[in-house]
């Protein structure tokens, strides 16, 4: 996906460790070492001055190679609970950029700066254009259901089971099912219900966010940052098997502030989903939630992460981050 946006891309060998059997650990360690050797060569050939790592096994080899070369490293930890890779890699970092202040709890806090989550901020269409792009009516309020790029079986099944109730509330639905789950019932429901639109994958998420009035989605770091950026009232259904339960932690911060609702997957049903959507069916309720979401919106996050990297590389940034950024002190 990266090259089609005009960004040069170099890949390296990498592998997750998976279950901690001996064979998996040996294979994972071998892949990380190979990746480090490849990354070291790429850093040298491309005259890299600084590295930004975003956690996970995919970036570990590059950060380790940069650390061994004594290069400036910025880690970006977008979740409220720092991942295991970033906890370890923080030893090599000069700065750690946080999505949530709570993320500093498991990291060296003297290195931490709260920037928010770096997300894309493309040109935003107006509502009428957004709905046209998404193939939606301008007359009905819109419920957006997104279970991640691959879809989510639990969200798909509960959404389709709840369609009668959603229809009674007057919503139309834009539903990203994931490519594996698009055929079958979602197609049948589209044939029966002209106000229900299912797609395997939404390329233009900006238009989807702008077109929607309410969203039902997982609570990964990018998603929670994006709904705040677009001021979209949301019902989060955290993925219950996320590492360190970070999705529940992300959603819980918003819920406690009254900026979102949270529904546990174990409690997810068509009735429970309809009840949650009904709480946001009134425009006044949605307006109140939009106001609270403003406190979490960080439109300058990507710029602030870049400024941290440039400053570590010796390019004077005048010590200026955006007014949203906040240093975490020990």
PDB file of N, CA, C and O in Angstrom, residues 80-116:
ATOM      1  N   UNK A  80      -2.708   3.090  25.043  1.00  0.00           N
ATOM      2  CA  UNK A  80      -2.700   3.471  26.455  1.00  0.00           C
ATOM      3  C   UNK A  80      -1.855   2.520  27.287  1.00  0.00           C
ATOM      4  O   UNK A  80      -1.463   2.858  28.410  1.00  0.00           O
ATOM      5  N   UNK A  81      -1.585   1.319  26.776  1.00  0.00           N
ATOM      6  CA  UNK A  81      -0.688   0.362  27.428  1.00  0.00           C
ATOM      7  C   UNK A  81       0.455   0.081  26.455  1.00  0.00           C
ATOM      8  O   UNK A  81       0.226  -0.417  25.352  1.00  0.00           O
ATOM      9  N   UNK A  82       1.673   0.396  26.850  1.00  0.00           N
ATOM     10  CA  UNK A  82       2.816   0.222  25.950  1.00  0.00           C
ATOM     11  C   UNK A  82       3.024  -1.254  25.623  1.00  0.00           C
ATOM     12  O   UNK A  82       2.962  -2.118  26.501  1.00  0.00           O
ATOM     13  N   UNK A  83       3.286  -1.528  24.340  1.00  0.00           N
ATOM     14  CA  UNK A  83       3.525  -2.900  23.907  1.00  0.00           C
ATOM     15  C   UNK A  83       4.873  -3.413  24.380  1.00  0.00           C
ATOM     16  O   UNK A  83       5.783  -2.639  24.704  1.00  0.00           O
ATOM     17  N   UNK A  84       5.018  -4.731  24.398  1.00  0.00           N
ATOM     18  CA  UNK A  84       6.256  -5.345  24.891  1.00  0.00           C
ATOM     19  C   UNK A  84       7.464  -4.905  24.074  1.00  0.00           C
ATOM     20  O   UNK A  84       8.540  -4.654  24.624  1.00  0.00           O
ATOM     21  N   UNK A  85       7.300  -4.831  22.739  1.00  0.00           N
ATOM     22  CA  UNK A  85       8.442  -4.441  21.904  1.00  0.00           C
ATOM     23  C   UNK A  85       8.902  -3.034  22.259  1.00  0.00           C
ATOM     24  O   UNK A  85      10.103  -2.780  22.417  1.00  0.00           O
ATOM     25  N   UNK A  86       7.975  -2.100  22.404  1.00  0.00           N
ATOM     26  CA  UNK A  86       8.375  -0.721  22.717  1.00  0.00           C
ATOM     27  C   UNK A  86       8.954  -0.594  24.122  1.00  0.00           C
ATOM     28  O   UNK A  86       9.835   0.241  24.365  1.00  0.00           O
ATOM     29  N   UNK A  87       8.483  -1.406  25.059  1.00  0.00           N
ATOM     30  CA  UNK A  87       9.064  -1.359  26.409  1.00  0.00           C
ATOM     31  C   UNK A  87      10.552  -1.707  26.347  1.00  0.00           C
ATOM     32  O   UNK A  87      11.385  -1.076  27.009  1.00  0.00           O
ATOM     33  N   UNK A  88      10.878  -2.699  25.555  1.00  0.00           N
ATOM     34  CA  UNK A  88      12.266  -3.139  25.422  1.00  0.00           C
ATOM     35  C   UNK A  88      13.067  -2.167  24.562  1.00  0.00           C
ATOM     36  O   UNK A  88      14.172  -1.748  24.918  1.00  0.00           O
ATOM     37  N   UNK A  89      12.493  -1.754  23.437  1.00  0.00           N
ATOM     38  CA  UNK A  89      13.211  -0.884  22.509  1.00  0.00           C
ATOM     39  C   UNK A  89      13.404   0.527  23.055  1.00  0.00           C
ATOM     40  O   UNK A  89      14.261   1.271  22.556  1.00  0.00           O
ATOM     41  N   UNK A  90      12.639   0.900  24.094  1.00  0.00           N
ATOM     42  CA  UNK A  90      12.788   2.248  24.665  1.00  0.00           C
ATOM     43  C   UNK A  90      14.192   2.486  25.220  1.00  0.00           C
ATOM     44  O   UNK A  90      14.616   3.624  25.387  1.00  0.00           O
ATOM     45  N   UNK A  91      14.930   1.395  25.499  1.00  0.00           N
ATOM     46  CA  UNK A  91      16.332   1.534  25.943  1.00  0.00           C
ATOM     47  C   UNK A  91      17.183   2.228  24.888  1.00  0.00           C
ATOM     48  O   UNK A  91      18.168   2.891  25.211  1.00  0.00           O
ATOM     49  N   UNK A  92      16.794   2.078  23.603  1.00  0.00           N
ATOM     50  CA  UNK A  92      17.578   2.639  22.502  1.00  0.00           C
ATOM     51  C   UNK A  92      17.045   3.993  22.041  1.00  0.00           C
ATOM     52  O   UNK A  92      17.621   4.610  21.151  1.00  0.00           O
ATOM     53  N   UNK A  93      15.938   4.442  22.605  1.00  0.00           N
ATOM     54  CA  UNK A  93      15.272   5.646  22.102  1.00  0.00           C
ATOM     55  C   UNK A  93      15.739   6.899  22.821  1.00  0.00           C
ATOM     56  O   UNK A  93      15.989   6.889  24.031  1.00  0.00           O
ATOM     57  N   UNK A  94      15.818   7.993  22.062  1.00  0.00           N
ATOM     58  CA  UNK A  94      16.078   9.286  22.675  1.00  0.00           C
ATOM     59  C   UNK A  94      14.791   9.930  23.163  1.00  0.00           C
ATOM     60  O   UNK A  94      14.781  10.646  24.168  1.00  0.00           O
ATOM     61  N   UNK A  95      13.693   9.685  22.442  1.00  0.00           N
ATOM     62  CA  UNK A  95      12.379  10.184  22.817  1.00  0.00           C
ATOM     63  C   UNK A  95      11.332   9.103  22.520  1.00  0.00           C
ATOM     64  O   UNK A  95      11.490   8.305  21.593  1.00  0.00           O
ATOM     65  N   UNK A  96      10.265   9.121  23.321  1.00  0.00           N
ATOM     66  CA  UNK A  96       9.130   8.240  23.084  1.00  0.00           C
ATOM     67  C   UNK A  96       7.892   9.117  22.928  1.00  0.00           C
ATOM     68  O   UNK A  96       7.542   9.879  23.831  1.00  0.00           O
ATOM     69  N   UNK A  97       7.263   9.014  21.783  1.00  0.00           N
ATOM     70  CA  UNK A  97       6.047   9.778  21.484  1.00  0.00           C
ATOM     71  C   UNK A  97       4.837   8.940  21.882  1.00  0.00           C
ATOM     72  O   UNK A  97       4.716   7.780  21.486  1.00  0.00           O
ATOM     73  N   UNK A  98       3.938   9.531  22.670  1.00  0.00           N
ATOM     74  CA  UNK A  98       2.798   8.791  23.213  1.00  0.00           C
ATOM     75  C   UNK A  98       1.470   9.242  22.613  1.00  0.00           C
ATOM     76  O   UNK A  98       1.263  10.439  22.381  1.00  0.00           O
ATOM     77  N   UNK A  99       0.595   8.261  22.423  1.00  0.00           N
ATOM     78  CA  UNK A  99      -0.778   8.593  22.065  1.00  0.00           C
ATOM     79  C   UNK A  99      -1.590   9.013  23.273  1.00  0.00           C
ATOM     80  O   UNK A  99      -2.471   9.866  23.182  1.00  0.00           O
ATOM     81  N   UNK A 100      -1.309   8.395  24.419  1.00  0.00           N
ATOM     82  CA  UNK A 100      -2.000   8.678  25.677  1.00  0.00           C
ATOM     83  C   UNK A 100      -0.954   8.857  26.775  1.00  0.00           C
ATOM     84  O   UNK A 100       0.036   8.129  26.810  1.00  0.00           O
ATOM     85  N   UNK A 101      -1.191   9.763  27.691  1.00  0.00           N
ATOM     86  CA  UNK A 101      -0.266   9.933  28.809  1.00  0.00           C
ATOM     87  C   UNK A 101      -0.143   8.642  29.615  1.00  0.00           C
ATOM     88  O   UNK A 101       0.925   8.335  30.156  1.00  0.00           O
ATOM     89  N   UNK A 102      -1.230   7.859  29.681  1.00  0.00           N
ATOM     90  CA  UNK A 102      -1.205   6.590  30.425  1.00  0.00           C
ATOM     91  C   UNK A 102      -0.155   5.632  29.877  1.00  0.00           C
ATOM     92  O   UNK A 102       0.309   4.731  30.592  1.00  0.00           O
ATOM     93  N   UNK A 103       0.241   5.791  28.616  1.00  0.00           N
ATOM     94  CA  UNK A 103       1.244   4.918  28.018  1.00  0.00           C
ATOM     95  C   UNK A 103       2.615   5.033  28.650  1.00  0.00           C
ATOM     96  O   UNK A 103       3.457   4.141  28.488  1.00  0.00           O
ATOM     97  N   UNK A 104       2.863   6.115  29.397  1.00  0.00           N
ATOM     98  CA  UNK A 104       4.176   6.313  30.026  1.00  0.00           C
ATOM     99  C   UNK A 104       4.400   5.388  31.212  1.00  0.00           C
ATOM    100  O   UNK A 104       5.541   5.253  31.678  1.00  0.00           O
ATOM    101  N   UNK A 105       3.350   4.745  31.705  1.00  0.00           N
ATOM    102  CA  UNK A 105       3.460   3.963  32.941  1.00  0.00           C
ATOM    103  C   UNK A 105       4.515   2.863  32.849  1.00  0.00           C
ATOM    104  O   UNK A 105       5.177   2.550  33.833  1.00  0.00           O
ATOM    105  N   UNK A 106       4.700   2.266  31.672  1.00  0.00           N
ATOM    106  CA  UNK A 106       5.628   1.147  31.508  1.00  0.00           C
ATOM    107  C   UNK A 106       6.870   1.541  30.698  1.00  0.00           C
ATOM    108  O   UNK A 106       7.607   0.675  30.225  1.00  0.00           O
ATOM    109  N   UNK A 107       7.098   2.850  30.561  1.00  0.00           N
ATOM    110  CA  UNK A 107       8.212   3.350  29.760  1.00  0.00           C
ATOM    111  C   UNK A 107       9.035   4.344  30.579  1.00  0.00           C
ATOM    112  O   UNK A 107       8.545   4.855  31.599  1.00  0.00           O
ATOM    113  N   UNK A 108      10.263   4.633  30.156  1.00  0.00           N
ATOM    114  CA  UNK A 108      11.056   5.660  30.863  1.00  0.00           C
ATOM    115  C   UNK A 108      10.408   7.036  30.671  1.00  0.00           C
ATOM    116  O   UNK A 108      10.519   7.642  29.611  1.00  0.00           O
ATOM    117  N   UNK A 109       9.720   7.514  31.713  1.00  0.00           N
ATOM    118  CA  UNK A 109       8.863   8.691  31.548  1.00  0.00           C
ATOM    119  C   UNK A 109       9.647   9.952  31.199  1.00  0.00           C
ATOM    120  O   UNK A 109       9.103  10.867  30.583  1.00  0.00           O
ATOM    121  N   UNK A 110      10.936  10.016  31.579  1.00  0.00           N
ATOM    122  CA  UNK A 110      11.713  11.218  31.264  1.00  0.00           C
ATOM    123  C   UNK A 110      11.959  11.367  29.760  1.00  0.00           C
ATOM    124  O   UNK A 110      12.339  12.446  29.291  1.00  0.00           O
ATOM    125  N   UNK A 111      11.732  10.272  28.995  1.00  0.00           N
ATOM    126  CA  UNK A 111      11.887  10.344  27.544  1.00  0.00           C
ATOM    127  C   UNK A 111      10.567  10.641  26.822  1.00  0.00           C
ATOM    128  O   UNK A 111      10.566  10.858  25.603  1.00  0.00           O
ATOM    129  N   UNK A 112       9.471  10.639  27.558  1.00  0.00           N
ATOM    130  CA  UNK A 112       8.149  10.607  26.932  1.00  0.00           C
ATOM    131  C   UNK A 112       7.564  11.986  26.658  1.00  0.00           C
ATOM    132  O   UNK A 112       7.657  12.894  27.479  1.00  0.00           O
ATOM    133  N   UNK A 113       6.937  12.105  25.494  1.00  0.00           N
ATOM    134  CA  UNK A 113       6.195  13.305  25.106  1.00  0.00           C
ATOM    135  C   UNK A 113       4.841  12.850  24.562  1.00  0.00           C
ATOM    136  O   UNK A 113       4.785  11.974  23.696  1.00  0.00           O
ATOM    137  N   UNK A 114       3.767  13.427  25.081  1.00  0.00           N
ATOM    138  CA  UNK A 114       2.425  13.094  24.589  1.00  0.00           C
ATOM    139  C   UNK A 114       2.161  13.934  23.339  1.00  0.00           C
ATOM    140  O   UNK A 114       2.013  15.154  23.418  1.00  0.00           O
ATOM    141  N   UNK A 115       2.132  13.287  22.199  1.00  0.00           N
ATOM    142  CA  UNK A 115       1.867  13.977  20.927  1.00  0.00           C
ATOM    143  C   UNK A 115       0.485  13.650  20.383  1.00  0.00           C
ATOM    144  O   UNK A 115      -0.024  14.358  19.519  1.00  0.00           O
ATOM    145  N   UNK A 116      -0.113  12.560  20.885  1.00  0.00           N
ATOM    146  CA  UNK A 116      -1.262  11.979  20.208  1.00  0.00           C
ATOM    147  C   UNK A 116      -0.782  10.997  19.162  1.00  0.00           C
ATOM    148  O   UNK A 116       0.427  10.806  18.955  1.00  0.00           O
TER     149      UNK A 116
END
